[in-house]
DNA sequence: ACAAAACCTACAAATATTATAGAGTAAATG
DNA sequence: CATTTACTCTATAATATTTGTAGGTTTTGT
């Protein structure tokens, strides 16, 4: 399941997408609108900024804004940033690979291959669908 | 990511599948072989039994054994039992449905539909693949 | 100068996961 | 029939992760 962090991130991105002609949007406005703790959201937006999805402006009249087009932000990117791996096993994760400690050998692990399939199908969707798709549905 | 509980469950089921002509297999044997805490595994096997996947025999010479054919045990069943929902959002879960608290309306939630797609593709695989498939690969 | 708002680090609280303990119950066996 | 083996059940402890808070610093517009 997606964490609250990730869900909040999507809410914030969606809000910014809807208000992109408004320029910089202060955290306060988003947190009030979506009923999210101001400080918690702060951390999330900072991460999104560091990852290159958002720009920001300090001081009075400042806030956050998208620096990419909504169709350039795949859902997979957001999930990976806030939640980590999309795969169900570390040994089939593309971005957060780790060998399974309890598995003797990776070749002999029967789960391995099935979970790689699940990962591929999931990514097909999450990499194709973008913030744009979410915006179109709200 | 799958929890240890779920991974242990798969290991145990696989072990039981490989040793099914041996009759009842005591917890001890599995926990030693896979290096799992005896007591922890105990809880897991009990859950699998209550769910109708395993049978058990008490006393000397007792243990657990499969009461279904490996091809009758889809991976989805095991994951749901130990880990809960397979879907990424509660509002698109088939077995553990709950409305998303922070979403205003479900129809207006842009994530909803995409995550239902992900769920469907994931289930296509996890419901088709069974313990049999894992056994064949080990 | 002042107020608004992002930036940053650390910490606290809540929740979930993983693991352990110990007292029952049932069955086999000598 | 006593003993040993092994499942059953419930409660609790330990650990890790997630969620949320606190408080100060820096930047910017007026």
Tab-separated table of N, CA, C and O (backbone and C1' of nucleotides) in Angstrom, chain A residues 3-5 8 37 39-40 42-43 57-60, chain D residues 18-30:
chain	number	residue	atom	x	y	z
A	3	UNK	N	2.137	4.817	1.109
A	3	UNK	CA	2.175	5.510	2.392
A	3	UNK	C	1.437	6.844	2.278
A	3	UNK	O	1.157	7.334	1.183
A	4	UNK	N	1.144	7.411	3.439
A	4	UNK	CA	0.507	8.730	3.443
A	4	UNK	C	1.392	9.754	2.759
A	4	UNK	O	0.926	10.651	2.061
A	5	UNK	N	2.679	9.624	3.019
A	5	UNK	CA	3.642	10.536	2.405
A	5	UNK	C	3.433	10.601	0.895
A	5	UNK	O	3.354	11.674	0.308
A	8	UNK	N	0.062	12.157	0.014
A	8	UNK	CA	0.133	13.607	0.186
A	8	UNK	C	0.900	14.245	-0.967
A	8	UNK	O	0.535	15.310	-1.460
A	37	UNK	N	-0.934	18.095	7.756
A	37	UNK	CA	-0.064	18.828	8.675
A	37	UNK	C	0.969	19.662	7.897
A	37	UNK	O	1.690	19.139	7.043
A	39	UNK	N	3.824	21.005	8.644
A	39	UNK	CA	5.226	20.628	8.761
A	39	UNK	C	5.560	19.328	8.045
A	39	UNK	O	6.646	19.150	7.498
A	40	UNK	N	4.613	18.427	8.068
A	40	UNK	CA	4.828	17.145	7.399
A	40	UNK	C	4.911	17.366	5.897
A	40	UNK	O	5.804	16.845	5.214
A	42	UNK	N	5.749	20.032	4.467
A	42	UNK	CA	6.991	20.766	4.204
A	42	UNK	C	8.111	19.804	3.806
A	42	UNK	O	8.795	20.003	2.799
A	43	UNK	N	8.274	18.754	4.628
A	43	UNK	CA	9.313	17.758	4.344
A	43	UNK	C	9.115	17.110	2.982
A	43	UNK	O	10.073	16.878	2.246
A	57	UNK	N	10.287	29.390	-4.195
A	57	UNK	CA	10.680	30.773	-4.041
A	57	UNK	C	10.506	31.116	-2.567
A	57	UNK	O	9.453	30.853	-1.988
A	58	UNK	N	11.555	31.636	-1.980
A	58	UNK	CA	11.486	31.962	-0.551
A	58	UNK	C	10.824	33.313	-0.327
A	58	UNK	O	10.616	34.088	-1.248
A	59	UNK	N	10.590	33.586	0.920
A	59	UNK	CA	10.109	34.905	1.317
A	59	UNK	C	8.673	35.197	0.934
A	59	UNK	O	7.959	34.366	0.381
A	60	UNK	N	8.287	36.422	1.241
A	60	UNK	CA	6.906	36.838	0.995
A	60	UNK	C	6.513	36.597	-0.460
A	60	UNK	O	7.279	36.869	-1.374
D	18	DT	P	8.496	2.874	6.131
D	18	DT	O5'	7.346	3.739	6.825
D	18	DT	C5'	6.259	3.056	7.431
D	18	DT	C4'	5.398	4.053	8.165
D	18	DT	C3'	5.138	5.346	7.386
D	18	DT	O3'	3.726	5.505	7.399
D	18	DT	C1'	5.900	5.836	9.571
D	19	DT	P	2.982	6.716	6.664
D	19	DT	O5'	2.915	7.775	7.849
D	19	DT	C5'	2.092	7.492	8.975
D	19	DT	C4'	2.246	8.595	9.987
D	19	DT	C3'	1.987	10.004	9.444
D	19	DT	O3'	0.846	10.484	10.111
D	19	DT	C1'	3.890	9.942	10.865
D	20	DG	P	0.279	11.975	9.832
D	20	DG	O5'	1.089	12.838	10.889
D	20	DG	C5'	0.919	12.540	12.282
D	20	DG	C4'	1.901	13.370	13.087
D	20	DG	C3'	1.807	14.877	12.864
D	20	DG	O3'	1.459	15.452	14.102
D	20	DG	C1'	4.062	14.151	12.953
D	21	DT	P	1.223	17.048	14.272
D	21	DT	O5'	2.333	17.512	15.318
D	21	DT	C5'	3.406	16.673	15.578
D	21	DT	C4'	4.319	17.342	16.609
D	21	DT	C3'	4.247	18.867	16.702
D	21	DT	O3'	4.469	19.224	18.061
D	21	DT	C1'	6.373	18.217	15.847
D	22	DA	P	4.388	20.766	18.542
D	22	DA	O5'	5.931	21.160	18.554
D	22	DA	C5'	6.896	20.189	18.934
D	22	DA	C4'	8.232	20.882	19.118
D	22	DA	C3'	8.157	22.405	19.182
D	22	DA	O3'	9.030	22.830	20.204
D	22	DA	C1'	9.570	21.736	17.377
D	23	DG	P	9.105	24.383	20.593
D	23	DG	O5'	10.374	24.853	19.752
D	23	DG	C5'	11.595	24.105	19.854
D	23	DG	C4'	12.626	24.751	18.973
D	23	DG	C3'	12.488	26.286	18.907
D	23	DG	O3'	13.772	26.873	18.938
D	23	DG	C1'	12.449	25.398	16.746
D	24	DG	P	13.932	28.468	19.247
D	24	DG	O5'	15.133	28.818	18.262
D	24	DG	C5'	16.243	27.914	18.182
D	24	DG	C4'	16.656	27.791	16.731
D	24	DG	C3'	17.031	29.156	16.105
D	24	DG	O3'	18.403	29.137	15.743
D	24	DG	C1'	15.679	27.851	14.651
D	25	DT	P	19.070	30.476	15.141
D	25	DT	O5'	19.017	30.228	13.562
D	25	DT	C5'	19.662	29.072	12.996
D	25	DT	C4'	19.586	29.171	11.483
D	25	DT	C3'	19.994	30.535	10.925
D	25	DT	O3'	20.917	30.323	9.860
D	25	DT	C1'	17.887	29.908	10.080
D	26	DT	P	21.553	31.588	9.110
D	26	DT	O5'	20.638	31.669	7.802
D	26	DT	C5'	20.597	30.546	6.917
D	26	DT	C4'	19.632	30.889	5.796
D	26	DT	C3'	19.947	32.209	5.101
D	26	DT	O3'	20.049	31.942	3.711
D	26	DT	C1'	17.662	32.126	5.696
D	27	DT	P	20.564	33.051	2.695
D	27	DT	O5'	19.207	33.544	2.030
D	27	DT	C5'	18.400	32.584	1.368
D	27	DT	C4'	17.071	33.224	1.081
D	27	DT	C3'	17.161	34.533	0.303
D	27	DT	O3'	16.564	34.280	-0.957
D	27	DT	C1'	15.568	34.641	2.065
D	28	DT	P	16.663	35.358	-2.176
D	28	DT	O5'	15.322	36.192	-1.985
D	28	DT	C5'	14.080	35.492	-2.030
D	28	DT	C4'	12.980	36.443	-1.622
D	28	DT	C3'	13.070	37.819	-2.299
D	28	DT	O3'	11.946	37.941	-3.152
D	28	DT	C1'	12.495	37.979	0.003
D	29	DG	P	11.715	39.200	-4.088
D	29	DG	O5'	10.543	39.924	-3.302
D	29	DG	C5'	9.272	39.289	-3.216
D	29	DG	C4'	8.357	40.166	-2.376
D	29	DG	C3'	8.173	41.585	-2.936
D	29	DG	O3'	6.781	41.882	-2.875
D	29	DG	C1'	8.995	41.671	-0.690
D	30	DT	P	6.218	43.219	-3.423
D	30	DT	O5'	6.088	44.090	-2.105
D	30	DT	C5'	5.301	43.583	-1.020
D	30	DT	C4'	5.355	44.584	0.121
D	30	DT	C3'	5.258	46.046	-0.340
D	30	DT	O3'	4.228	46.689	0.400
D	30	DT	C1'	7.063	45.756	1.169
